[in-house]
Short mmCIF file of C-alpha atoms and ligand atoms in Angstrom, two decimals:
data_model
loop_
_atom_site.label_atom_id
_atom_site.label_comp_id
_atom_site.label_asym_id
_atom_site.label_seq_id
_atom_site.Cartn_x
_atom_site.Cartn_y
_atom_site.Cartn_z
CA MET I 1 77.82 -2.44 5.51
CA ASP I 2 79.02 1.09 5.55
CA TRP I 3 80.22 2.06 8.89
CA GLN I 4 81.51 5.30 7.54
CA VAL I 5 77.96 6.64 7.82
CA ILE I 6 78.46 6.94 11.59
CA LEU I 7 81.66 8.96 11.31
CA ARG I 8 80.09 11.19 8.71
CA ASN I 9 77.23 12.01 11.02
CA LEU I 10 78.98 11.66 14.39
CA GLU I 11 79.00 15.28 15.35
CA PHE I 12 75.27 15.80 14.60
CA MET I 13 74.30 12.56 16.45
CA VAL I 14 76.50 13.07 19.47
CA GLY I 15 75.27 16.54 19.59
CA GLY I 16 71.88 15.18 20.57
CA LEU I 17 73.46 13.59 23.59
CA ALA I 18 73.85 16.97 25.24
CA LEU I 19 69.97 17.41 25.07
CA THR I 20 69.49 13.82 26.38
CA ALA I 21 71.93 14.53 29.22
CA GLN I 22 70.24 17.74 29.94
CA LEU I 23 66.81 16.16 30.00
CA ALA I 24 67.90 13.17 32.05
CA ALA I 25 69.65 15.54 34.64
CA ILE I 26 66.69 17.75 34.99
CA ALA I 27 64.30 14.79 35.21
CA LEU I 28 66.57 13.06 37.74
CA THR I 29 66.92 16.12 40.13
CA GLY I 30 63.55 17.50 39.64
CA GLY I 31 61.76 14.11 39.89
CA LEU I 32 63.83 13.20 43.11
CA LEU I 33 63.09 16.62 44.80
CA TRP I 34 59.32 16.28 44.00
CA GLY I 35 59.52 12.66 44.73
CA ILE I 36 60.90 13.21 48.25
CA LEU I 37 57.97 15.55 49.00
CA LEU I 38 55.34 12.94 47.64
CA GLY I 39 57.30 10.08 49.47
CA LEU I 40 56.98 12.04 52.70
CA GLY I 41 53.38 12.76 51.85
CA ARG I 42 52.71 8.93 51.49
CA LEU I 43 54.02 8.65 55.09
CA SER I 44 51.99 11.42 56.48
CA ARG I 45 49.53 10.95 59.25
CA SER I 46 47.37 13.66 57.87
CA PRO I 47 44.68 12.34 55.47
CA TRP I 48 44.77 15.73 53.69
CA ILE I 49 48.34 14.94 52.75
CA TYR I 50 48.34 11.23 52.58
CA TYR I 51 45.41 10.82 50.15
CA PRO I 52 46.49 13.34 47.47
CA ALA I 53 49.91 12.03 47.58
CA THR I 54 48.96 8.38 47.25
CA LEU I 55 46.41 9.18 44.57
CA TYR I 56 49.17 10.98 42.48
CA VAL I 57 51.60 8.13 42.88
CA HIS I 58 49.21 5.37 41.88
CA PHE I 59 47.79 7.47 39.02
CA PHE I 60 51.11 8.09 37.25
CA ARG I 61 52.45 4.66 37.93
CA SER I 62 49.57 3.48 36.00
CA GLN I 63 50.17 5.60 32.98
CA PRO I 64 52.66 4.88 30.10
CA LEU I 65 55.24 7.58 30.12
CA ILE I 66 54.50 8.19 26.31
CA LEU I 67 51.03 9.16 27.20
CA VAL I 68 52.17 11.64 29.84
CA ILE I 69 54.59 13.21 27.33
CA PHE I 70 51.67 13.58 24.73
CA TRP I 71 49.48 14.85 27.43
CA PHE I 72 51.74 17.76 28.37
CA TYR I 73 52.56 18.57 24.70
CA PHE I 74 48.99 18.59 23.40
CA LEU I 75 46.68 19.32 26.42
CA VAL I 76 48.57 21.91 28.44
CA PRO I 77 48.60 24.47 25.61
CA VAL I 78 44.89 24.00 25.16
CA ILE I 79 44.28 24.66 28.94
CA THR I 80 46.83 27.40 29.37
CA GLY I 81 46.12 29.02 25.88
CA LYS I 82 49.81 28.97 25.01
CA PRO I 83 52.20 26.29 23.86
CA LEU I 84 54.96 25.37 26.19
CA GLY I 85 57.64 24.33 23.65
CA THR I 86 58.94 20.91 23.03
CA PHE I 87 61.81 20.86 25.63
CA VAL I 88 59.74 22.47 28.48
CA SER I 89 56.73 20.20 28.09
CA THR I 90 59.01 17.12 28.02
CA VAL I 91 60.84 18.30 31.15
CA ILE I 92 57.56 18.80 32.95
CA ALA I 93 56.21 15.49 31.71
CA PHE I 94 59.40 13.66 32.99
CA VAL I 95 59.56 15.32 36.37
CA THR I 96 55.81 14.66 36.93
CA PHE I 97 56.13 11.01 35.91
CA GLU I 98 59.37 10.07 37.43
CA ALA I 99 58.45 11.73 40.80
CA ALA I 100 55.80 9.04 41.23
CA TYR I 101 58.47 6.27 41.08
CA PHE I 102 61.03 8.13 43.21
CA ALA I 103 58.22 8.60 45.79
CA GLU I 104 58.01 5.02 46.37
CA ILE I 105 61.84 4.64 46.55
CA VAL I 106 61.92 7.50 49.14
CA ARG I 107 59.00 6.05 51.01
CA ALA I 108 60.99 2.67 51.40
CA GLY I 109 64.11 4.44 52.31
CA VAL I 110 62.61 6.64 55.07
CA GLN I 111 60.98 3.40 56.42
CA SER I 112 64.17 1.72 56.62
CA VAL I 113 65.57 4.35 59.06
CA PRO I 114 64.94 3.13 62.69
CA LYS I 115 61.94 4.86 64.45
CA GLY I 116 64.12 5.90 67.39
CA GLN I 117 65.94 8.38 65.14
CA VAL I 118 62.72 10.35 64.65
CA ALA I 119 62.16 10.35 68.42
CA ALA I 120 65.71 11.35 69.07
CA GLY I 121 65.35 14.40 66.60
CA TYR I 122 62.08 15.44 68.06
CA SER I 123 63.26 15.08 71.58
CA CYS I 124 65.95 17.75 70.99
CA GLY I 125 63.38 20.25 69.90
CA LEU I 126 63.75 19.89 66.09
CA ARG I 127 60.75 20.38 63.85
CA TYR I 128 59.36 18.03 61.34
CA HIS I 129 61.13 19.54 58.42
CA GLN I 130 64.50 19.60 60.41
CA VAL I 131 64.22 15.96 61.43
CA GLN I 132 63.59 14.94 57.98
CA LEU I 133 66.27 17.15 56.35
CA TYR I 134 69.15 16.67 58.81
CA VAL I 135 68.35 13.26 60.48
CA ILE I 136 66.13 10.89 58.32
CA LEU I 137 66.76 11.65 54.55
CA PRO I 138 70.61 11.59 54.70
CA GLN I 139 70.26 8.08 56.20
CA ALA I 140 67.38 7.20 53.94
CA LEU I 141 69.22 8.31 50.79
CA ARG I 142 72.11 5.92 51.75
CA SER I 143 69.83 2.93 51.62
CA MET I 144 68.01 4.21 48.46
CA LEU I 145 71.21 4.57 46.53
CA PRO I 146 71.01 1.25 44.59
CA ALA I 147 67.34 1.83 43.64
CA LEU I 148 68.20 5.46 42.77
CA THR I 149 70.80 4.26 40.38
CA THR I 150 68.60 1.78 38.66
CA GLN I 151 65.90 4.55 38.29
CA ALA I 152 68.52 6.98 36.91
CA VAL I 153 69.47 4.47 34.10
CA VAL I 154 65.76 3.96 33.38
CA ILE I 155 65.36 7.75 33.15
CA PHE I 156 68.34 7.95 30.88
CA GLN I 157 66.80 5.49 28.46
CA ASP I 158 63.29 6.96 28.86
CA THR I 159 64.45 10.35 27.35
CA SER I 160 64.47 8.71 23.82
CA LEU I 161 60.67 8.60 24.13
CA ALA I 162 60.65 12.41 23.76
CA TYR I 163 61.29 11.73 19.93
CA VAL I 164 57.46 11.22 19.67
CA ILE I 165 57.00 14.90 19.94
CA GLY I 166 60.07 15.67 17.81
CA LEU I 167 62.50 16.67 20.45
CA ARG I 168 65.94 16.27 18.73
CA GLU I 169 67.70 14.21 21.37
CA PHE I 170 70.17 11.52 20.52
CA LEU I 171 67.88 8.76 19.24
CA ARG I 172 65.78 11.22 17.28
CA ARG I 173 68.93 12.37 15.47
CA VAL I 174 70.08 8.88 14.65
CA ASN I 175 66.62 8.27 13.31
CA LEU I 176 66.95 11.52 11.13
CA VAL I 177 70.33 10.32 9.72
CA ASP I 178 68.75 7.00 8.90
CA THR I 179 65.97 8.69 7.00
CA ARG I 180 68.58 10.45 4.95
CA GLU I 181 71.14 7.76 4.53
CA ALA I 182 69.11 4.51 4.75
CA ARG I 183 71.69 2.68 6.85
CA SER I 184 69.42 1.38 9.76
CA ILE I 185 71.63 -1.50 10.80
CA GLU I 186 74.73 0.46 11.23
CA LEU I 187 73.09 3.38 12.83
CA TYR I 188 70.95 1.49 15.32
CA CYS I 189 73.91 -0.78 16.29
CA PHE I 190 75.80 2.45 17.05
CA ALA I 191 72.87 3.85 19.13
CA ALA I 192 72.75 0.61 21.20
CA PHE I 193 76.50 0.77 21.63
CA VAL I 194 76.31 4.43 22.93
CA TYR I 195 73.53 3.57 25.36
CA LEU I 196 75.49 0.52 26.58
CA VAL I 197 78.61 2.54 27.20
CA LEU I 198 76.92 5.46 28.92
CA CYS I 199 74.85 3.28 31.29
CA LEU I 200 77.81 1.03 32.13
CA LEU I 201 79.77 4.26 32.93
CA GLY I 202 76.88 5.66 34.93
CA SER I 203 76.51 2.63 37.10
CA ARG I 204 80.32 2.44 37.61
CA VAL I 205 80.28 6.09 38.87
CA ALA I 206 77.24 5.25 41.14
CA HIS I 207 78.89 2.10 42.58
CA ARG I 208 82.02 4.11 43.29
CA PHE I 209 80.00 6.68 44.96
CA GLU I 210 78.26 4.15 47.04
CA ARG I 211 81.49 2.50 48.12
CA ARG I 212 83.05 5.71 49.10
CA ARG I 213 80.05 6.58 51.32
CA GLU I 214 80.33 3.22 53.01
CA VAL I 215 83.99 3.90 53.84
CA ALA I 216 83.20 7.30 55.19
CA LEU I 217 80.27 6.07 57.29
CA PRO I 218 81.08 3.05 59.45
CA MET G 1 58.10 21.28 87.73
CA ILE G 2 56.35 18.51 85.83
CA GLU G 3 52.77 17.77 86.82
CA ILE G 4 50.68 15.05 85.48
CA ARG G 5 46.97 14.73 85.85
CA ASN G 6 44.72 11.76 85.14
CA LEU G 7 46.99 10.82 82.18
CA SER G 8 45.75 7.86 80.08
CA LEU G 9 47.15 6.55 76.88
CA TRP G 10 46.25 3.51 74.61
CA TYR G 11 47.33 2.10 71.28
CA ARG G 12 44.18 0.19 70.90
CA ARG G 13 40.71 0.62 72.70
CA GLY G 14 40.20 -1.29 75.86
CA HIS G 15 43.82 -1.69 76.74
CA LYS G 16 45.29 1.32 78.60
CA VAL G 17 48.97 1.35 78.42
CA VAL G 18 49.10 4.31 80.77
CA ASP G 19 46.11 4.17 83.05
CA ASP G 20 44.89 7.20 84.86
CA VAL G 21 48.28 8.36 86.34
CA SER G 22 48.48 11.55 88.36
CA THR G 23 51.78 12.58 89.88
CA VAL G 24 54.23 15.42 90.26
CA PHE G 25 58.11 15.61 89.62
CA PRO G 26 59.49 18.54 91.59
CA ASN G 27 62.47 20.52 90.43
CA GLY G 28 66.00 19.22 91.37
CA ARG G 29 64.83 15.77 92.27
CA THR G 30 65.87 12.38 90.85
CA ILE G 31 62.89 10.04 90.52
CA VAL G 32 63.41 6.40 89.48
CA ILE G 33 60.46 4.45 87.80
CA CYS G 34 60.73 0.74 87.78
CA GLY G 35 58.41 -2.13 86.78
CA PRO G 36 58.00 -5.18 84.78
CA SER G 37 58.40 -5.23 80.99
CA GLY G 38 55.33 -3.95 79.13
CA SER G 39 54.06 -2.05 82.18
CA GLY G 40 54.11 1.32 80.21
CA LYS G 41 57.27 2.95 81.51
CA SER G 42 58.58 4.02 78.07
CA SER G 43 55.12 5.09 76.86
CA PHE G 44 54.67 7.25 80.03
CA LEU G 45 58.02 8.99 79.53
CA ARG G 46 57.22 9.66 75.89
CA CYS G 47 53.97 11.37 76.96
CA ILE G 48 55.83 13.77 79.09
CA ASN G 49 57.75 15.43 76.10
CA GLY G 50 54.84 14.95 73.71
CA LEU G 51 56.46 12.17 71.71
CA GLU G 52 53.30 10.19 72.20
CA ARG G 53 49.93 11.72 71.85
CA PHE G 54 47.80 10.68 74.81
CA GLN G 55 44.17 10.54 74.79
CA GLU G 56 43.16 11.63 78.21
CA GLY G 57 44.48 13.89 81.09
CA GLU G 58 47.10 16.54 81.15
CA VAL G 59 50.79 17.18 81.35
CA LEU G 60 51.79 20.45 82.78
CA ILE G 61 55.43 21.85 82.46
CA ASP G 62 55.82 24.67 84.82
CA GLY G 63 52.01 24.99 84.68
CA LYS G 64 51.60 24.99 81.03
CA SER G 65 49.64 22.25 79.41
CA LEU G 66 51.22 20.30 76.65
CA ARG G 67 47.88 20.09 74.93
CA ALA G 68 46.94 23.78 75.21
CA ARG G 69 46.43 25.60 71.92
CA GLU G 70 49.06 28.15 72.65
CA THR G 71 51.75 25.72 73.79
CA ASP G 72 54.37 25.01 71.06
CA ILE G 73 55.34 21.40 71.64
CA HIS G 74 58.74 21.98 69.96
CA GLN G 75 59.68 24.41 72.56
CA VAL G 76 58.66 22.29 75.31
CA ARG G 77 60.78 19.32 73.89
CA ALA G 78 63.78 21.69 73.40
CA ARG G 79 63.78 22.10 77.30
CA ILE G 80 63.25 18.34 78.15
CA GLY G 81 66.14 16.12 77.30
CA MET G 82 65.61 12.48 76.57
CA VAL G 83 68.13 9.65 76.59
CA PHE G 84 67.13 6.32 74.97
CA GLN G 85 68.08 2.70 75.59
CA HIS G 86 69.72 2.40 72.20
CA PHE G 87 71.39 5.92 72.20
CA GLU G 88 69.84 7.02 68.93
CA LEU G 89 72.91 9.05 67.92
CA TYR G 90 72.75 10.20 64.29
CA PRO G 91 75.06 7.62 62.63
CA HIS G 92 75.82 9.79 59.70
CA MET G 93 77.23 12.72 61.76
CA THR G 94 80.35 13.08 63.83
CA VAL G 95 79.88 13.25 67.56
CA LEU G 96 80.43 17.01 67.51
CA ASP G 97 77.74 17.45 64.77
CA ASN G 98 75.40 15.15 66.79
CA ILE G 99 75.70 17.54 69.80
CA THR G 100 75.66 20.86 68.02
CA LEU G 101 72.81 20.10 65.40
CA ALA G 102 69.89 21.08 67.70
CA PRO G 103 71.62 24.00 69.39
CA ARG G 104 72.34 25.46 66.01
CA LYS G 105 69.07 24.86 64.46
CA VAL G 106 66.67 25.31 67.32
CA LEU G 107 68.50 27.72 69.68
CA LYS G 108 70.05 29.53 66.76
CA GLN G 109 73.66 29.37 68.38
CA SER G 110 76.58 30.34 66.23
CA ALA G 111 78.64 27.43 65.07
CA LYS G 112 81.46 28.54 67.29
CA ASP G 113 79.40 28.86 70.48
CA ALA G 114 77.73 25.50 69.79
CA VAL G 115 81.03 23.81 69.22
CA ASP G 116 82.55 25.37 72.40
CA ARG G 117 79.69 24.25 74.42
CA ALA G 118 79.83 20.79 72.93
CA MET G 119 83.46 20.44 73.86
CA GLN G 120 82.79 21.51 77.37
CA LEU G 121 80.15 18.91 77.64
CA LEU G 122 82.22 16.17 76.04
CA THR G 123 84.93 17.04 78.58
CA ARG G 124 82.28 16.81 81.29
CA VAL G 125 81.28 13.24 80.17
CA GLY G 126 84.90 12.27 79.85
CA ILE G 127 85.36 11.83 76.10
CA PRO G 128 86.60 15.05 74.51
CA GLU G 129 89.06 13.15 72.24
CA ASN G 130 86.25 11.58 70.34
CA ALA G 131 84.64 14.74 69.09
CA ALA G 132 85.50 13.98 65.41
CA LYS G 133 84.62 10.39 65.48
CA PHE G 134 81.43 8.89 64.20
CA PRO G 135 79.07 7.07 66.62
CA GLY G 136 79.92 3.72 65.00
CA GLU G 137 83.45 4.05 66.13
CA LEU G 138 82.55 4.38 69.83
CA SER G 139 81.82 1.77 72.56
CA GLY G 140 78.10 1.61 73.73
CA GLY G 141 79.23 3.37 77.01
CA GLN G 142 80.75 6.17 75.06
CA GLN G 143 77.88 6.49 72.78
CA GLN G 144 75.48 6.87 75.56
CA ARG G 145 77.65 9.50 77.19
CA VAL G 146 77.58 11.46 73.86
CA ALA G 147 73.72 11.09 73.84
CA ILE G 148 73.64 12.61 77.28
CA ALA G 149 75.81 15.45 76.11
CA ARG G 150 73.66 15.93 73.08
CA SER G 151 70.68 16.37 75.53
CA LEU G 152 72.53 18.58 77.87
CA ALA G 153 73.61 21.05 74.99
CA MET G 154 70.09 22.16 74.91
CA GLU G 155 70.33 23.32 78.45
CA PRO G 156 67.33 21.34 79.45
CA GLN G 157 65.22 21.93 82.60
CA ALA G 158 64.57 18.30 83.08
CA MET G 159 66.02 14.98 81.71
CA LEU G 160 64.25 11.75 80.92
CA PHE G 161 66.11 8.59 80.70
CA ASP G 162 64.58 5.47 79.24
CA GLU G 163 66.62 2.45 80.46
CA PRO G 164 69.86 4.29 79.61
CA THR G 165 72.17 1.28 80.74
CA SER G 166 70.08 -1.73 79.79
CA ALA G 167 71.81 -2.11 76.30
CA LEU G 168 75.22 -1.88 77.75
CA ASP G 169 77.92 -4.45 78.71
CA PRO G 170 78.38 -4.48 82.56
CA GLU G 171 81.77 -2.89 82.41
CA MET G 172 80.16 0.23 80.68
CA ILE G 173 77.19 0.62 82.81
CA LYS G 174 79.26 2.28 85.56
CA GLU G 175 80.65 5.08 83.32
CA VAL G 176 77.21 6.04 82.32
CA LEU G 177 75.81 5.89 85.74
CA GLU G 178 78.71 8.19 86.98
CA VAL G 179 77.57 10.79 84.50
CA MET G 180 73.94 10.55 85.74
CA ILE G 181 75.04 10.72 89.31
CA ASP G 182 77.07 13.83 88.55
CA LEU G 183 74.03 15.28 86.91
CA ALA G 184 71.74 14.50 89.93
CA GLY G 185 74.46 16.15 92.19
CA ARG G 186 74.18 19.39 90.05
CA GLY G 187 70.43 19.56 90.90
CA MET G 188 69.18 18.31 87.44
CA THR G 189 65.50 17.36 87.52
CA MET G 190 65.56 13.68 86.38
CA VAL G 191 62.94 10.94 85.65
CA VAL G 192 64.94 7.66 85.12
CA VAL G 193 63.36 4.43 83.92
CA THR G 194 65.89 1.76 85.01
CA HIS G 195 66.37 -1.58 86.48
CA GLU G 196 69.69 -0.45 88.14
CA MET G 197 68.45 -0.82 91.80
CA GLY G 198 71.93 0.33 93.14
CA PHE G 199 71.39 3.68 91.38
CA ALA G 200 67.76 3.87 92.61
CA ARG G 201 68.86 3.24 96.21
CA GLU G 202 71.97 5.56 96.14
CA VAL G 203 70.96 8.36 93.95
CA ALA G 204 67.12 8.58 93.56
CA ASP G 205 65.03 10.86 95.94
CA GLU G 206 62.05 8.69 95.30
CA VAL G 207 61.31 5.47 93.50
CA ILE G 208 58.00 4.65 91.80
CA PHE G 209 56.83 1.15 90.98
CA MET G 210 54.67 0.90 87.77
CA ASP G 211 52.57 -2.06 86.76
CA HIS G 212 49.82 -2.41 84.09
CA GLY G 213 49.94 1.30 83.27
CA ARG G 214 49.54 2.42 87.01
CA PHE G 215 51.72 3.91 89.58
CA LEU G 216 51.24 1.25 92.36
CA GLU G 217 53.64 2.68 94.81
CA ARG G 218 55.76 5.78 95.24
CA LYS G 219 58.10 6.20 98.11
CA SER G 220 61.42 7.77 99.14
CA SER G 221 64.09 5.44 98.01
CA THR G 222 64.92 4.12 101.45
CA ASP G 223 61.33 3.31 102.29
CA PHE G 224 60.87 1.83 98.88
CA PHE G 225 63.54 -0.89 99.43
CA GLU G 226 62.97 -1.20 103.16
CA ARG G 227 59.35 -1.03 103.52
CA PRO G 228 57.36 -1.64 100.25
CA ASP G 229 53.68 -1.87 100.85
CA HIS G 230 52.37 -3.43 97.84
CA PRO G 231 52.73 -7.20 97.31
CA ARG G 232 53.43 -6.63 93.61
CA THR G 233 56.23 -4.41 94.45
CA ARG G 234 57.73 -6.90 96.95
CA GLU G 235 57.37 -9.59 94.33
CA PHE G 236 59.04 -7.43 91.76
CA LEU G 237 61.91 -6.58 94.08
CA SER G 238 62.51 -10.10 95.16
CA ARG G 239 62.80 -11.13 91.68
CA ILE G 240 65.05 -8.14 90.58
CA LEU G 241 67.30 -8.22 93.56
CA ARG G 242 67.65 -11.97 93.58
N1 ATP F 1 53.87 2.07 69.25
C1 ATP F 1 53.11 1.23 69.89
N2 ATP F 1 51.94 0.60 69.22
C2 ATP F 1 51.21 -0.38 69.84
N3 ATP F 1 51.52 -0.83 71.11
C3 ATP F 1 52.59 -0.41 71.70
C4 ATP F 1 53.39 0.55 71.11
N4 ATP F 1 54.35 0.93 72.05
C5 ATP F 1 54.23 0.09 73.03
N5 ATP F 1 53.12 -0.64 73.01
C6 ATP F 1 52.61 -1.68 74.00
O1 ATP F 1 52.26 -0.95 75.17
C7 ATP F 1 52.66 -1.59 76.23
C8 ATP F 1 53.57 -0.90 77.14
O2 ATP F 1 54.79 -0.64 76.32
P1 ATP F 1 56.02 0.13 76.97
O3 ATP F 1 57.19 0.10 76.02
O4 ATP F 1 55.57 1.56 77.37
O5 ATP F 1 56.43 -0.65 78.22
P2 ATP F 1 57.81 -0.64 79.13
O6 ATP F 1 57.24 -0.67 80.55
O7 ATP F 1 58.53 0.35 78.72
O8 ATP F 1 58.37 -2.09 78.81
P3 ATP F 1 59.92 -2.46 78.70
O9 ATP F 1 60.46 -2.69 80.11
O10 ATP F 1 59.96 -3.76 77.80
O11 ATP F 1 60.66 -1.37 77.91
C9 ATP F 1 53.24 -3.00 75.69
O12 ATP F 1 52.22 -3.90 75.78
C10 ATP F 1 53.54 -2.68 74.33
O13 ATP F 1 53.41 -3.84 73.62
MG1 MG F 2 60.50 0.50 77.70
#
């Protein structure tokens, strides 16, 4: 065992976490925003909105993420005629893919808000988008928080899949160091430790956030 | 004025929840609708402000049809307040935000104007000290008074009440009824679904008995209680007045 290998390459490997965090943050916010629209689409009474949204959600939930990543990396340049770049294509793949999962979380959250709230909003003259934005979604988000936290952790772990198209995020860098130093056990133990610590931290923050909201909203 | 012509509504074919109702609610009057559970009272009210999409007939607000292509249903709703059995305050907002949301977003009032008006209304319904609280911190009677203030903040031309007191403990019913009596006294047009026969007798100009989606009887409140015509009305009254 040579644990020194970690210290020697620490800066390089941890540097990849910045990219990992960036990717996870964009995938989370972008996926959530797009997922809110899709989730509302899944609840729409208009077939022109309901069916496309439903098809989208079912399609992407049936696909492995790695394939979606490949798809945007290899196929989009063929269609558009110019390469997107590793980071951009990964971001698009993540947002596209995660939105399908967020859509179902949002749908369940919106359905958990009592129907009378919609009626109350409309009866004051608010329009659909105002009712959703000010009345329904804030309440729905509250009940969605545990599911959102779980999904955020999943996204964080999933970012490592971007290594297949050579994005130099955290796990990819660990992998590069291993190629050079041939210290797999030490390096992958370290990687596991980092994911563990970050996910624990993340869920603690989310838990705190949840509790604070409960206090603020009796 | 609210005019209803041959209104029918159903949720599944063959069972009309509102069955060919025609009626008029003149300005400045208080009309009570009563009737057994499931007779379609809530559904009827919801048709008046377009919360329910009815299949047949017309609802005319000051002569304008709800279903006409050029009618913006949102503008109609902004002018017709509605108070619900279970208050339906927004639980994630303070009392003040509950009241000012629609005036700011729909009527485009400035925050200051909306807050000033909200405080006036809270004073009028007797709970100005609760402006910064959340609905969950209030009693049922207080919540319902906030809900009435929320509707009034839109300066409605008419108010619909769907069993505003039936979710309340007896000691709180009075405080809500007092607010409604005050409103009626100020000449608000009100359509009130309620089982509070005392309110119907004292405050309503007319009382309607609804059964199986139809208006079986409509009379001035004195006549309704003294001289009901329909056997179903008499049976209902004898049950409810014990
Ligand atoms: N959204 C809905 N979908 C299907 N059926 C409904 C719906 N809303 C009401 N109904 C049915 O329509 C009928 C009339 O209901 P409504 O709520 O209008 O009656 P109500 O007179 O207000 O009764 P209550 O005194 O219990 O409030 C009932 O049989 C009810 O089951
Ligand atoms: Mg009802």
